[in-house]
Structure formats: C-alpha cells, structure tokens
XYZ file of C-alpha atoms in Angstrom:
647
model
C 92.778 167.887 158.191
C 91.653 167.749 155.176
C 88.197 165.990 154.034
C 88.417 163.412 151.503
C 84.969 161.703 149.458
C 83.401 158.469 150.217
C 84.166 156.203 147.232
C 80.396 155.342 146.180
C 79.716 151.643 145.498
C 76.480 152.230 143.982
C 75.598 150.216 140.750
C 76.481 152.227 137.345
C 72.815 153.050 135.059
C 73.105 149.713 132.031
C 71.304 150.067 129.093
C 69.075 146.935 128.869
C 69.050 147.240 125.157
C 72.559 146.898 124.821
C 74.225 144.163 125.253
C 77.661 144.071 127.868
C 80.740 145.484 126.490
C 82.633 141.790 127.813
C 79.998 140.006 125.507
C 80.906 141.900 122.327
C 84.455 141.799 122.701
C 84.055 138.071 123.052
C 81.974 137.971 119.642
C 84.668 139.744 118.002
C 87.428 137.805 119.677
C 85.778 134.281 118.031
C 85.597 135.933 114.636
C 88.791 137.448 114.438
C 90.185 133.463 115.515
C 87.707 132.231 112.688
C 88.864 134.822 109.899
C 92.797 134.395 111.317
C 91.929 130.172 110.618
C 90.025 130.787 107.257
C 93.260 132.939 106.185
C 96.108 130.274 107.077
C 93.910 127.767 105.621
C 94.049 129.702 102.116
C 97.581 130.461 102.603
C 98.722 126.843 103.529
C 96.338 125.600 99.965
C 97.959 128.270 98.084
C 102.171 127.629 98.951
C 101.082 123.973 98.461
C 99.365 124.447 94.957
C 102.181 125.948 93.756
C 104.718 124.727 95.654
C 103.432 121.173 93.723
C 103.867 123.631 90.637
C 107.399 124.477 90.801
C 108.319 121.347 91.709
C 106.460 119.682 89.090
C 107.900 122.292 86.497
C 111.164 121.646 87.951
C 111.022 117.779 87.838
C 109.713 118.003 83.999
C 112.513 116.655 82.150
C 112.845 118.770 79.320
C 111.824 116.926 75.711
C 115.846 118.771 73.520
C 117.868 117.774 76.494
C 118.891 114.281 75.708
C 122.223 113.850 74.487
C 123.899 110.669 74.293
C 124.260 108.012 76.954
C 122.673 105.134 78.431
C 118.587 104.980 78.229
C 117.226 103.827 81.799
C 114.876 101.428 82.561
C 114.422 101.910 85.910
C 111.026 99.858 86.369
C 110.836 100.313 90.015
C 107.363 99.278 89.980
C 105.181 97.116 87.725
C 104.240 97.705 83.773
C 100.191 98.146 83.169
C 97.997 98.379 80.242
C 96.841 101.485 82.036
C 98.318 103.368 85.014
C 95.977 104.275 87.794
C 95.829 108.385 87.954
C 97.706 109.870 90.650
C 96.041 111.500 93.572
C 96.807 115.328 92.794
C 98.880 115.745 96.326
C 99.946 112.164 97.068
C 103.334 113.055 96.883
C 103.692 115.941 99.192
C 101.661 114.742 101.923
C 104.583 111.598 101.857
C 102.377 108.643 101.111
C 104.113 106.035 99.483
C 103.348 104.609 96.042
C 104.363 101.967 93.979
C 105.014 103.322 90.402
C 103.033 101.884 87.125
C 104.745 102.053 83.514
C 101.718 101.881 80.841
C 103.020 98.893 78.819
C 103.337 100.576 75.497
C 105.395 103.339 76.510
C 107.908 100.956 77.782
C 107.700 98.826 74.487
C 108.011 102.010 72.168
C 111.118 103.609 74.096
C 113.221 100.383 73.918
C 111.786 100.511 70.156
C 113.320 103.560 69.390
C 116.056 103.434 71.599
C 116.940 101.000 69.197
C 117.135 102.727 66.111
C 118.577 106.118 67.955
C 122.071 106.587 67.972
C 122.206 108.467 71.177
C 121.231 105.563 72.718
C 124.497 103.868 72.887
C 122.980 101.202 75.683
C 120.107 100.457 77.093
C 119.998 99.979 80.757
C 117.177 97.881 82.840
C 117.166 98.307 86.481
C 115.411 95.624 88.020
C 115.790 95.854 91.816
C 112.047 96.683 92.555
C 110.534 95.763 89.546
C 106.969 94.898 90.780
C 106.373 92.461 87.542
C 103.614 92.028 84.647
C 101.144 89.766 83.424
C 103.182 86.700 81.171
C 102.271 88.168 77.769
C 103.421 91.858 79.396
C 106.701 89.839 79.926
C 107.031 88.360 76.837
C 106.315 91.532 74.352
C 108.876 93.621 76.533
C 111.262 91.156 76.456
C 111.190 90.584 72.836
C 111.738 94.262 72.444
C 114.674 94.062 74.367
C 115.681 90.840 72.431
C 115.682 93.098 69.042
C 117.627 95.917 70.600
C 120.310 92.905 71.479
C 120.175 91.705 67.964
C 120.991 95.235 66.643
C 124.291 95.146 68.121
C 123.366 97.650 70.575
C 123.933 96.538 74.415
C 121.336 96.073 77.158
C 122.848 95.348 80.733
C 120.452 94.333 83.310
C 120.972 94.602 87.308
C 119.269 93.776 90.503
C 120.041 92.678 93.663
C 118.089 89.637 93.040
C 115.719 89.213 90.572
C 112.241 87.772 90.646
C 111.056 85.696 87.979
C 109.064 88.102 86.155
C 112.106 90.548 86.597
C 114.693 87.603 85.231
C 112.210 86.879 82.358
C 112.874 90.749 80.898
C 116.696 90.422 82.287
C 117.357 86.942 79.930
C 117.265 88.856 76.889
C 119.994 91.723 78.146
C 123.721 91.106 76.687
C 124.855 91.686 80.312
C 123.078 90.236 83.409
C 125.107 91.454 86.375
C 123.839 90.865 90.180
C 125.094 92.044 93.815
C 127.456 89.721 95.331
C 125.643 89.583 98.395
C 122.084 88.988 96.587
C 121.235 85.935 94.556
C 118.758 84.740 92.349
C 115.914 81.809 93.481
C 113.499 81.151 90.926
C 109.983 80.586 92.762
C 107.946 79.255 89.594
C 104.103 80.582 89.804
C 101.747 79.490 92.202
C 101.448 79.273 95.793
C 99.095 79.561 98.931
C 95.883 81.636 98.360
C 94.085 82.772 101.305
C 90.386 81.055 102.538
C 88.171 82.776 104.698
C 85.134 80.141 105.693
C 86.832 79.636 109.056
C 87.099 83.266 109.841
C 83.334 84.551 108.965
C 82.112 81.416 110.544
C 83.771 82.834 113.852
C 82.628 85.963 113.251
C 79.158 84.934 112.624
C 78.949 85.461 108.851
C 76.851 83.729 106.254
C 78.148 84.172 103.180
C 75.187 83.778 100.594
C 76.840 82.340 97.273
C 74.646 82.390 93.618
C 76.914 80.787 90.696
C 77.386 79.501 87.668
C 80.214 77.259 86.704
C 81.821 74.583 87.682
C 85.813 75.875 87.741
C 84.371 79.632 88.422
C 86.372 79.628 92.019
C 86.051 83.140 93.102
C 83.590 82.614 95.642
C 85.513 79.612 97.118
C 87.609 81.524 99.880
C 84.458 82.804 101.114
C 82.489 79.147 100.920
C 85.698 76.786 102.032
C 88.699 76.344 103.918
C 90.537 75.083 100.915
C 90.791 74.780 97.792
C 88.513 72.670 95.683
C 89.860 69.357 93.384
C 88.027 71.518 90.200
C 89.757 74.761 90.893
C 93.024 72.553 91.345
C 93.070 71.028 89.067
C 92.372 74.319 86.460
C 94.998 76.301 88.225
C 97.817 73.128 87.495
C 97.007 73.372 83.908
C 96.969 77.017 83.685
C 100.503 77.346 85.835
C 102.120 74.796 83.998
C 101.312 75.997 81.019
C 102.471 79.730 81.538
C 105.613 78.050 83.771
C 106.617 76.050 80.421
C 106.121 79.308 78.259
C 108.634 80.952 80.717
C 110.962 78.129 80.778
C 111.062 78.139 76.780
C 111.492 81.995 76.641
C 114.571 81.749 78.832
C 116.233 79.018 77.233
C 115.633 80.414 74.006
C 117.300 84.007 75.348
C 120.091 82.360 77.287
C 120.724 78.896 75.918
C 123.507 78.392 78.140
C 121.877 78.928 81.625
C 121.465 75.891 83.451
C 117.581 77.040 84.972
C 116.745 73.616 85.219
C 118.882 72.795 87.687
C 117.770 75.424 90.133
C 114.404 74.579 89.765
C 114.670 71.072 90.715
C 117.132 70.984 93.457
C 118.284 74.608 94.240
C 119.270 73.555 97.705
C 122.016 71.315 96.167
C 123.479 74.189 93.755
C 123.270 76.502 96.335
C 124.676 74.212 99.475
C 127.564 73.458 96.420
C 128.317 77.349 96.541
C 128.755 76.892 100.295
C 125.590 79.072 100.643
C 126.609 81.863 97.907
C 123.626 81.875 95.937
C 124.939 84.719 93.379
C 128.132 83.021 92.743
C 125.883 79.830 92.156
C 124.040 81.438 89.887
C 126.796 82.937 87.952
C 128.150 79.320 88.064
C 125.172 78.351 86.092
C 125.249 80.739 83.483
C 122.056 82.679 84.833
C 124.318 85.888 85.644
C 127.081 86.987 83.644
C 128.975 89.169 86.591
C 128.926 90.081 90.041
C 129.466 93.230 91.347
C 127.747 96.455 93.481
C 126.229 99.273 91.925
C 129.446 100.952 91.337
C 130.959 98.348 89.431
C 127.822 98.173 87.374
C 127.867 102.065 86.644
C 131.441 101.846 85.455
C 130.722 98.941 83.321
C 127.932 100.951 82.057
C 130.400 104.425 81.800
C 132.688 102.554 79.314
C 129.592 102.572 76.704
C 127.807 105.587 77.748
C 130.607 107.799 79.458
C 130.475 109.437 82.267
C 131.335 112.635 83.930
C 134.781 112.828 86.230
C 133.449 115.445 88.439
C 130.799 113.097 90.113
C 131.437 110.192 92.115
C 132.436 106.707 91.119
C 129.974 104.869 88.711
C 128.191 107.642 87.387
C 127.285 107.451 83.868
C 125.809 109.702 81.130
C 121.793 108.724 81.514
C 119.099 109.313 79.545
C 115.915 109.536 81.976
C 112.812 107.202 80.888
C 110.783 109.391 81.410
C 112.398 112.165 78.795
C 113.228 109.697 76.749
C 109.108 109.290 76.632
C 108.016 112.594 75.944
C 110.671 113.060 72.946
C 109.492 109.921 71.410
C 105.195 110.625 71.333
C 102.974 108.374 69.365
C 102.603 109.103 65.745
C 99.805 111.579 64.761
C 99.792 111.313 60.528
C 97.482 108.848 58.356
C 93.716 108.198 59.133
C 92.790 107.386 62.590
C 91.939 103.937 64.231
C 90.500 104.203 67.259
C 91.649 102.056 70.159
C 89.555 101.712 73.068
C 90.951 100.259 76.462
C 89.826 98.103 78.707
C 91.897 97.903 82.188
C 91.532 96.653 85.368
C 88.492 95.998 87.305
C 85.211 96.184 85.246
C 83.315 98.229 87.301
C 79.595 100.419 87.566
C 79.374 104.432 87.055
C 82.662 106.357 86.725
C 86.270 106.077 87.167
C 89.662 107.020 86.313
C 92.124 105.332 84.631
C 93.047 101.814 85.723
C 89.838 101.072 86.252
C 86.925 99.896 83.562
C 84.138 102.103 84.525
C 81.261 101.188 82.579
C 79.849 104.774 82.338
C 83.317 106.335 81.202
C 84.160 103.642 78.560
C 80.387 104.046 77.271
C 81.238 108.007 77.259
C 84.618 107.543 75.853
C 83.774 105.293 72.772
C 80.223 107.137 71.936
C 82.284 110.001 71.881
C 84.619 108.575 69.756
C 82.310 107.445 67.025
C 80.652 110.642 67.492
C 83.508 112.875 65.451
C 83.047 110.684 62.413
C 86.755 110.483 61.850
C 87.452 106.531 62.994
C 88.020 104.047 60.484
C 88.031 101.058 62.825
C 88.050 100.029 66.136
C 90.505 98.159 68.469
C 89.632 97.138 71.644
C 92.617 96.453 73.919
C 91.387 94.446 76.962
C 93.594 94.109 80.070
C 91.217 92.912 82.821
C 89.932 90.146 84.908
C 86.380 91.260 84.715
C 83.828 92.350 87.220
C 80.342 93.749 87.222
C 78.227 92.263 84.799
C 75.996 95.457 84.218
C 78.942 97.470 83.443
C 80.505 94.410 80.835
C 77.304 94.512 79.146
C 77.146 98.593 79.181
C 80.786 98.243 77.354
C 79.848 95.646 74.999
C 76.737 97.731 73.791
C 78.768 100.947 73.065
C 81.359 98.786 71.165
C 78.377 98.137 69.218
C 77.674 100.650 68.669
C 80.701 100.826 66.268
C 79.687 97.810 64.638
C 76.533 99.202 63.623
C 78.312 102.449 62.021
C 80.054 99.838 60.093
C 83.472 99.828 61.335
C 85.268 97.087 61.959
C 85.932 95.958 65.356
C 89.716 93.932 66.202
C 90.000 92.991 69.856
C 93.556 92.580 71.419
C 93.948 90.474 74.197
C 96.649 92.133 77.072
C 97.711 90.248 79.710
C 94.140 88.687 81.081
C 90.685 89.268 79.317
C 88.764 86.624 81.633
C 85.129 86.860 82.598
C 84.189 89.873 82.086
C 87.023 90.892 80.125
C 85.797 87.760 77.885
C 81.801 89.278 77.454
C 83.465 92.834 76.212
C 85.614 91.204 73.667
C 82.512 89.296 72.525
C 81.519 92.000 69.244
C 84.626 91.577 67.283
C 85.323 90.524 64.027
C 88.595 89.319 65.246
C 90.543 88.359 68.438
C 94.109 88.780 68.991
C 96.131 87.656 72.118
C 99.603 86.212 73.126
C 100.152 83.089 74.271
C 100.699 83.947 77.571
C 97.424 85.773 77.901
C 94.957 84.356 80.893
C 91.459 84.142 79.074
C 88.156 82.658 79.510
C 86.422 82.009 82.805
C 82.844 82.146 81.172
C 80.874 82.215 84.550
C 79.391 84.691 86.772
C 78.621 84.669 90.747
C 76.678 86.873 93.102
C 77.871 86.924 96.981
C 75.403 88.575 99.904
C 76.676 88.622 103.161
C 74.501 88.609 106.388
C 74.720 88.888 109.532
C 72.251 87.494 111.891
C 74.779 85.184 113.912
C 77.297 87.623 114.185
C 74.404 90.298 115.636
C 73.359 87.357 117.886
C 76.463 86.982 119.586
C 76.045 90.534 120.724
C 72.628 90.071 122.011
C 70.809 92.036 118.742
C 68.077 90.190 116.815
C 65.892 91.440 114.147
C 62.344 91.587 113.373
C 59.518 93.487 111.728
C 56.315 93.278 109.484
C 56.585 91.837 105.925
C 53.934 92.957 103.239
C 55.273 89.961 101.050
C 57.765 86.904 100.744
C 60.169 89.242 99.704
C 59.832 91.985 101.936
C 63.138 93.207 103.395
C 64.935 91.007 101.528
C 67.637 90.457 101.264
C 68.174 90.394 104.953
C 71.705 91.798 105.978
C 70.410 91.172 110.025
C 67.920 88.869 109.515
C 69.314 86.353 106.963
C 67.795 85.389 103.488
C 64.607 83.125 102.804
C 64.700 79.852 100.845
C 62.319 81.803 98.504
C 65.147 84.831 97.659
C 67.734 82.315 96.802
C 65.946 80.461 95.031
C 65.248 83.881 92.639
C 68.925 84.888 92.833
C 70.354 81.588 91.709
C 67.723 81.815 88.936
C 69.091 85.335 87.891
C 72.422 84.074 88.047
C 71.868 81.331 85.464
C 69.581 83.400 83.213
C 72.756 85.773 83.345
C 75.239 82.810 82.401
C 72.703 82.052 79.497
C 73.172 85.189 78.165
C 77.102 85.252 78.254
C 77.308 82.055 76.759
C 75.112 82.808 74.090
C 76.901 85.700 73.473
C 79.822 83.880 73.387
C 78.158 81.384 71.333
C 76.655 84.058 68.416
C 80.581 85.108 68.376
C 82.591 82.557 68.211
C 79.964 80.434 65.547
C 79.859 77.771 68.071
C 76.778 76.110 69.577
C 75.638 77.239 73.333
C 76.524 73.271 74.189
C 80.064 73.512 73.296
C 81.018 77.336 74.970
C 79.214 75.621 77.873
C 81.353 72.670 77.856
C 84.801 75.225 77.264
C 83.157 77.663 79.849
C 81.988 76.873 83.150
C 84.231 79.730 84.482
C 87.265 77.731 83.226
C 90.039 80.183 82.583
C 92.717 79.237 79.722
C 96.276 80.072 78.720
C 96.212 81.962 75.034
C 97.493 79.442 73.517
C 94.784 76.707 74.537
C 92.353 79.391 74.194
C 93.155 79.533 70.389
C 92.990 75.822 69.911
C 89.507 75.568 70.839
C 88.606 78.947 69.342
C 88.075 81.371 72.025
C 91.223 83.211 70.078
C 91.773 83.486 66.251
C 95.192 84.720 65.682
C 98.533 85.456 68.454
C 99.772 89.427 67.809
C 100.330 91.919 69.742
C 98.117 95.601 70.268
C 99.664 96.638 66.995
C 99.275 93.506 64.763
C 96.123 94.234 65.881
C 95.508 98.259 64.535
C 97.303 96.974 61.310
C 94.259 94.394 60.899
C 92.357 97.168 61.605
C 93.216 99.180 58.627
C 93.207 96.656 56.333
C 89.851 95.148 57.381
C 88.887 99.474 56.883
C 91.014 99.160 53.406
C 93.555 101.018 54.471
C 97.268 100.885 54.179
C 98.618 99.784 57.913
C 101.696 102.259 57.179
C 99.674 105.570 56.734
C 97.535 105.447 59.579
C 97.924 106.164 63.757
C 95.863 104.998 66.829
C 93.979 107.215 68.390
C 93.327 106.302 71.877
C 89.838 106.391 73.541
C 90.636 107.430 76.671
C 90.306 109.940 79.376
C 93.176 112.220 79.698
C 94.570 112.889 83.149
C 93.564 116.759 84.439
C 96.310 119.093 85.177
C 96.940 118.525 89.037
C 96.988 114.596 88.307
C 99.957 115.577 85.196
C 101.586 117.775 87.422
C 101.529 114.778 90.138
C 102.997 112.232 88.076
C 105.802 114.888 86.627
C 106.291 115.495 90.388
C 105.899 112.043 91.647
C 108.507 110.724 88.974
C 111.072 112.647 89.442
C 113.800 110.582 91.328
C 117.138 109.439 91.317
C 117.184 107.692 94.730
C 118.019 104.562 94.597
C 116.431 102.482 97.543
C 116.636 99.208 95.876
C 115.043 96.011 96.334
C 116.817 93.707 98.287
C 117.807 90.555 98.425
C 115.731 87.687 97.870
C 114.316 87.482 101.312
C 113.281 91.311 100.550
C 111.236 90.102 97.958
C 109.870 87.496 100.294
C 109.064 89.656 102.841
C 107.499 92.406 100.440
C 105.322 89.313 99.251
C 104.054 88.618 102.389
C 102.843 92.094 102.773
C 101.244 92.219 99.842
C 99.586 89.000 100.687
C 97.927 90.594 103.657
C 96.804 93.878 102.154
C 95.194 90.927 99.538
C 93.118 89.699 102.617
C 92.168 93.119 103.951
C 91.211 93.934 100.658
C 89.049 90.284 100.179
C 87.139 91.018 103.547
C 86.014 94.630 102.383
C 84.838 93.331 98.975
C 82.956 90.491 100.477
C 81.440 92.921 102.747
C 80.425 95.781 99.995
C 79.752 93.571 97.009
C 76.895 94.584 95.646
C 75.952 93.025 91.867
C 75.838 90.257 89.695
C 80.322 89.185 89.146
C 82.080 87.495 86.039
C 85.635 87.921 87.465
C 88.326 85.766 88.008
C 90.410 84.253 90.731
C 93.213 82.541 89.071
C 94.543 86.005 87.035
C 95.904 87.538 90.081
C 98.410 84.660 90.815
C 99.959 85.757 87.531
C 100.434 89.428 87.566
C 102.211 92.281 89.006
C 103.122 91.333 92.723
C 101.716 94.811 93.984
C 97.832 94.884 95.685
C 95.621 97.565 94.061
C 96.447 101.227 96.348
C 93.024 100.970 97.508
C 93.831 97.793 99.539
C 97.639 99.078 100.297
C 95.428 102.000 101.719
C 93.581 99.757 103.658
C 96.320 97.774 104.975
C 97.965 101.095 106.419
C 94.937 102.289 108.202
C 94.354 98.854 109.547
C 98.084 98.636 111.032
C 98.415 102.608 112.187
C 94.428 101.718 113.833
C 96.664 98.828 115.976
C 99.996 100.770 116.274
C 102.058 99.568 113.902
C-alpha cells in the first residue's frame, strides 16, 4: 500500500503591500474596455469625416460639365436673402431639412440662362416650393418674364401649386399640372394662433411693456383674439399685397380667368364635376395636364434626351452647376454690400441670422481694407433686439463718417428693427411688395408665481430695496418695476422715432403718427416717405457708384459677409445633391404641410415667450407673408416635442 500526502489547506504567505492579482487584472480589464471605446470612437469620427468628404466631392457638380439642355429650377424649398448654414453632419445623421435658395443666385442663373445658348429651356419645378416674401416673388418672376420675352421657353410643373409657387409659374410659356392635382388659390391671410387662454391655465403672467398702438406682437400672449387695431392693419396690408398679386398675374397671363376661382371656386370646381385641374385648365390658369413623364418628354423635344434611360428623361443642366459656372463678377472698384437677414439678434451668429456682433465685425472689417467706395445695405428682416439694431446702425456709421455713401435696399420685409438699421442712408430702395415699417418696440417678462402655486411652491426672501430680486420670475413683478420698464420702453420708442425722424427730414409728430408699430406695403411706404425710390438690390449698387462717382458698369459688389467654413461647404455640396423626386402633393398636401408648420409656429411662440430676454422692435404681420417653412430651430423643436409623446 502505498502512502500518499495530506493535501494541506493552510493559507498561502500574501504580501500586504501588494495588492491581489484578481484586483489588477480587473484594473486592466476597465482600461483595456476604455482604450477599446476611445479607439472606435476615433474610428467611427474618422470614416464619417471623410466619408462626408467623398461624398461631398462626389456630389460637387463639376463647373466645364454643362452642355446643352434644360436649366432646372427645382426650388424644392423656399428662396432667402440669406440661407441659414448647414449643420456640418445634418445630412448623414438623416435629419430632414427644408432647402433655402439665396435669392440672388436664383435671379442671376435665370439671368444668364437667358443669354446662354446652352440653355435651350428653362425648367421650374414647383412641387415643394416652400415660397418667398411678395417682392422675392415679384423680382424672380420678372426674371423669368424676360427669359419668356427672349424667345427662349420656361415650362413650369407641380402637382398643385400654391400661390406664391403660381405667382413665379404665371410668367412660364408652359404651365402644365398633374391630372390628379389641381390648383386652389388661398389668397394671404388666415388664423394666427393666441395664447392668453393657455398661460392663464398654466398659471402664467405674461408682463407686457410697449409702445404703439398697431405694434401686435405681444397680443397672442395678452388676448384670445385679435385686436380691431391689428385688424384692421393686417386688412390693409393683405389687400394691398393680394391686389399686387392679382395685377402681376393678369399682367403675365391675361387670359386666365383667376377671378373666378377666387370668388366662387366651389362653383368652377363642382362645374368640373370635382376635377379641379381640368377646371383650372378650363380657365386658362394651366396650359396642359399630364404626369411627370409627359412633362419630361415635352421638355425632351427642346432639350433632348438620352434613349438609354427611361421615359421622360431629358438633357438637364443642374442648378446648382449651373451656379458655380456663372460666379458674381470680380472687375471694377468695389461696393460693398452688407446684409441684413433674418432675426436681428445679440452676440454672434451664422448666416440667416442678424447677429449684432458679426454684422458690427463684418462691416468694420470691411471699411477697414480701405478699398470700398460705397455702401449698400440689403435688409431682409422683421427685426428683433433693439441693442443689436442699434449695434448695426452704429457700424453702418461708421461708413458714413469715412465718407462713403450709404444706399439701403429693402428685400422682402425691413420692419421694426429692420426699419432702425436702414435709418443712416442717404437713400432707400424697396419693391412694392416689400412689408416695412412697424416703428414700435415691446418688452415681454414672464412669471410664474400662479403656476408655482398650483404645485404648492411659493417664494420669499429679504429685499435690500424696491427693486431687489426683481424682476420676479417666482414671485411676480412690483407696481414699482413696471412702472420703470414701461418708462424704458418709451424712452426707447423716442429714440427710434427720432431716428427715424433725423432721416427721413420729418418731424418726431408725424413718424409718430405713420409709426405706432404700423407696418406698410412698399408702395404706401413710399407715399408717405418711409421709401424714396422702388429698385431692386442692384438698382441699388448702381446708385451706389454714382453717388461714389463712379461708372455703375465698371464696378462689382463685394459682399460683407461671413463665408461658410469647410465642413458647412462640404454639407451643402453633400446635402444638395439629389435627383429624387418626392414631390409635393396635391393641394390637401399643402394643407396638411401648413398645418404642421402652424404647430411648430406655436412650439416655437411658447419657447420665445419663455426665454425672451431684451427690449423687441419686431413684427407680427411679416410672417403671414413669407416662406411657408418655420425657422429649423422650431421644426427642431416640434420633433423633440412629438418623439418626447411617441409620435
């Protein structure tokens, strides 16, 4: 037998100084999982960057490609006086976008298409055109009117147009729409949204400081309708801009019977036994009906087309090409052209907004290389802060003082605080259909204490002084603080009518008696001198040059203007590359779509109630006028709201 040894079970010697093999293992484990996260990170960033590059580089469309064939308008989204920059990777991460054509780009490709005889016809594709402000409208579709006066062909199509889209479409030799689609004209106007019932639910006071009698910004926060002042402004303005768009129609296409459908269009449709394309091509609004094939042959006749792709294809030329070979002139002495765009706001932005800040930056910048002979200011916007208007108007000054001369042009709206910027020049241009005016200015604070109430939360503390703490977000404001703010506010309407006043060589009683945040079509605004002269941006650089005593012929504009980095131009290259062609529906498409943007309106309204935050000279009554698509900020908003809710 044969002895085996007792296993021993007595404890192994352990180093107290040194920690447990298990625990370092462990340590290394974790950072081996951190390093392995850090390096797929990197990797995923990297085949992104430059998978956005090759695309990008792939989507360019090369500048000595175009040969001849049809030029394409495909405005599938709305024309700006300045495009908001695209987020860098907006496009691959799939979020949607509404596209925005900057105004003069579309004006100077259907001017040179019609000069160019590889354009043999110009093309507009309407079917989600997201619309402009009137005087957008009307200096497009006068560019397409001269291309049809040349002799050269412009064919329009859309499923159904909207009114904006129609107003561009009335000047095309061609106007062809899907048989099952159909034209209603709407007319402007319409429901805007009130919000006194709502915050009063929810417990919110809504502190309102103002100045003007018509200035109805603040309303939907202060009422549950509208009021017989703002009513009565918005009827004049509408039917003024409504009879501009009647008379550019009828003088385009004297032979469509409009009228009709926009007195009884339930007759002329019920008539067409419900057919609303065939009664519109009935009246002379349409000149054919027919799908997107049809269309494309029509259009292959002109342009030609290749055999070996399907039916309706036709020799294009892309916009966007078509662009890029045609660049703004660069010869003659430089007038500088500042622009003004979108919401006037404090600090720093990018384009399609007017950040005080930047535009100082951008014109003192300007003025600082000594080569501008004048200076145009192009103003496209509604308003806004009145720190940052009177930051702009200071730096275009500044110009003054250097002793250039200083031509404003007048884009689609240049209303409150688009008005106080435009106050330096020597001149003011605008169109007839540009919305102007609204000389007032507001301040809104929200508080809170009945809304905290309702949950049980009160407020209270020590106060050194009447104003301590105020004012009040929880607590509420005191007589005294309103009393100071409402003060401010008409000290601050003061100044912007004297301003005004010191412009226009009027006396502070009579801007007072034109202003009280009444806003005015161009044409009104000329008869009682808020405008000297109609033209358009570049009747405006050729009184430039010859108020600098120069010859309008040998000189260029040289805008004053941030340009986009590289990852927001490779965006856009990326982002506009695309031949799909979704369309935009019928007519109760564009309904729909309407209602949705109506909503991302309200989402928007409640944020800015709850974050304004200075002294306002903006205006209400511009946004029933404009392109139909909400700012991406509130589409944003919208989204998160409805994926929050499970939509």
């Amino acid at each position: 037998m044969t002895d085996t040894a007792a296993p021993s079970y007595a404890p192994s010697y352990v180093d107290p100084a040194r920690p447990p093999r298990r625990k370092w293992r462990l340590v290394r484990g974790v950072w081996k999982f951190l390093v392995a996260i850090k390096d797929a990170l990197v990797l995923i960033a990297m085949l992104l960057f430059f998978g956005l590059i090759f695309a990008a580089l792939n989507a360019r469309q090369s500048t000595t490609a175009i040969k001849d064939g049809a030029l394409v308008l495909d405005l599938n989204g709305s024309i700006v006086e300045q495009p908001e920059e695209q987020a860098a990777f907006a496009a691959l991460s799939g979020q949607s976008r509404t596209r925005q054509f900057r105004l003069r780009d579309v004006v100077r490709s259907i001017d040179t298409a019609r000069t160019d005889a590889r354009v043999k016809v110009v093309v507009l594709d309407l079917d989600s055109f997201g619309g402009a402000y009137p005087a957008a409208l009307g200096e497009v579709g006068d560019a397409l009117a001269r291309v049809r006066a040349s002799g050269k062909p412009v064919l329009a199509y859309a499923t159904a147009y909207t009114d904006g889209g129609y107003r561009l479409a009335a000047n095309a030799s061609e106007i062809w729409v899907n048989p099952l689609g159909g034209t209603i004209f709407m007319g402007p106007g319409g429901n805007q949204l009130y919000y006194k019932g709502l915050i009063d639910k929810l417990g919110v006071n809504a502190h309102v400081y103002r100045v003007g009698r018509y200035k109805s910004f603040v309303e939907p926060y202060t009422r549950a309708d509208q009021s017989e002042d703002a009513k009565a402004a918005s009827t004049a303005l509408y039917g003024t801009l409504f009879a501009q768009w009647r008379e550019a129609v009828a003088k385009a296409r004297p032979k469509a019977q409009i009228a009709q459908f926009m007195s009884a269009p339930d007759k002329v449709i019920l008539a067409a036994n419900g057919n609303i394309a065939e009664a519109n091509l009935r009246a002379g609004i349409v000149d054919k009906l027919g799908d997107r094939t049809s269309f494309g042959r029509r259009v292959a006749e002109i342009a030609g087309s290749d055999a070996n792709k399907p039916a309706g294809n036709y020799t294009e030329i892309k916009y966007d090409a078509w662009v890029k070979a045609n660049p703004l002139p660069t010869a003659g002495d430089s007038i500088g052209v500042l622009t003004i765009a979108g919401e006037i706001v404090d600090g720093e932005s990018g384009p399609g907004k007017a950040a005080g800040k930047t535009i100082e930056k951008a014109v003192l910048d300007g003025l600082a290389k000594k080569t501008l002979k004048a200076l145009v200011v192009r103003v496209d916007s509604p308003g806004g802060s009145v720190m940052a208007s009177e930051q702009i108007r200071l730096a275009i000054l500044e110009a003054k003082r250097q002793k250039l001369p200083v031509v404003v042009s007048m884009g689609g709206l240049a209303a409150s605080g688009g008005y106080w910027v435009s106050t330096p020049a020597d001149v003011i241009f605008a169109e007839p259909g540009t919305i102007t005016g609204s000389i007032g200015i507001f301040g809104v604070v929200p508080t809170f204490e009945n809304a905290l109430a309702k949950i049980g939360v009160t407020s209270d503390g020590v106060k050194t002084t009447p104003l301590s703490g105020q004012p009040d977000i929880t607590g509420g404001t005191t007589p005294m603080f309103d009393a100071i703010a409402q003060a401010g506010i008409e000290n601050g309407y003061r100044q912007f009518v004297s301003r005004v006043a010191a412009s226009r060589k009027m006396t502070p009683a009579r801007v007072d008696e034109i202003g009280q945040g009444r806003v005015w079509d161009g044409g009104t605004a000329r008869q009682i001198g808020l405008v000297d002269r109609f033209g358009t941006l570049q009747d405006a650089i050729d009184e430039a040059a010859k108020r600098a005593k120069l010859d309008p012929a040998k000189v260029h504009a040289e805008y004053l203007e941030k340009k986009p980095g590289f990852l927001a131009t490779i965006a856009q290259d990326f982002g506009n590359d695309g031949d799909d062609d979704a369309g935009g529906g019928d007519a109760f498409a564009h309904v729909a779509a309407d209602r949705r943007q109506m909503l991302a309106r309200a989402v928007g309204d409640m944020k800015r109630l709850a974050t304004s935050g200075s002294i306002q000279a903006r205006c209400l009554e511009c946004g029933g006028m404009g392109p139909t698509a909400v700012g991406i900020g509130d589409a944003k908003l919208l989204d998160l709201l409805l994926a929050r809710i499970g939509f």
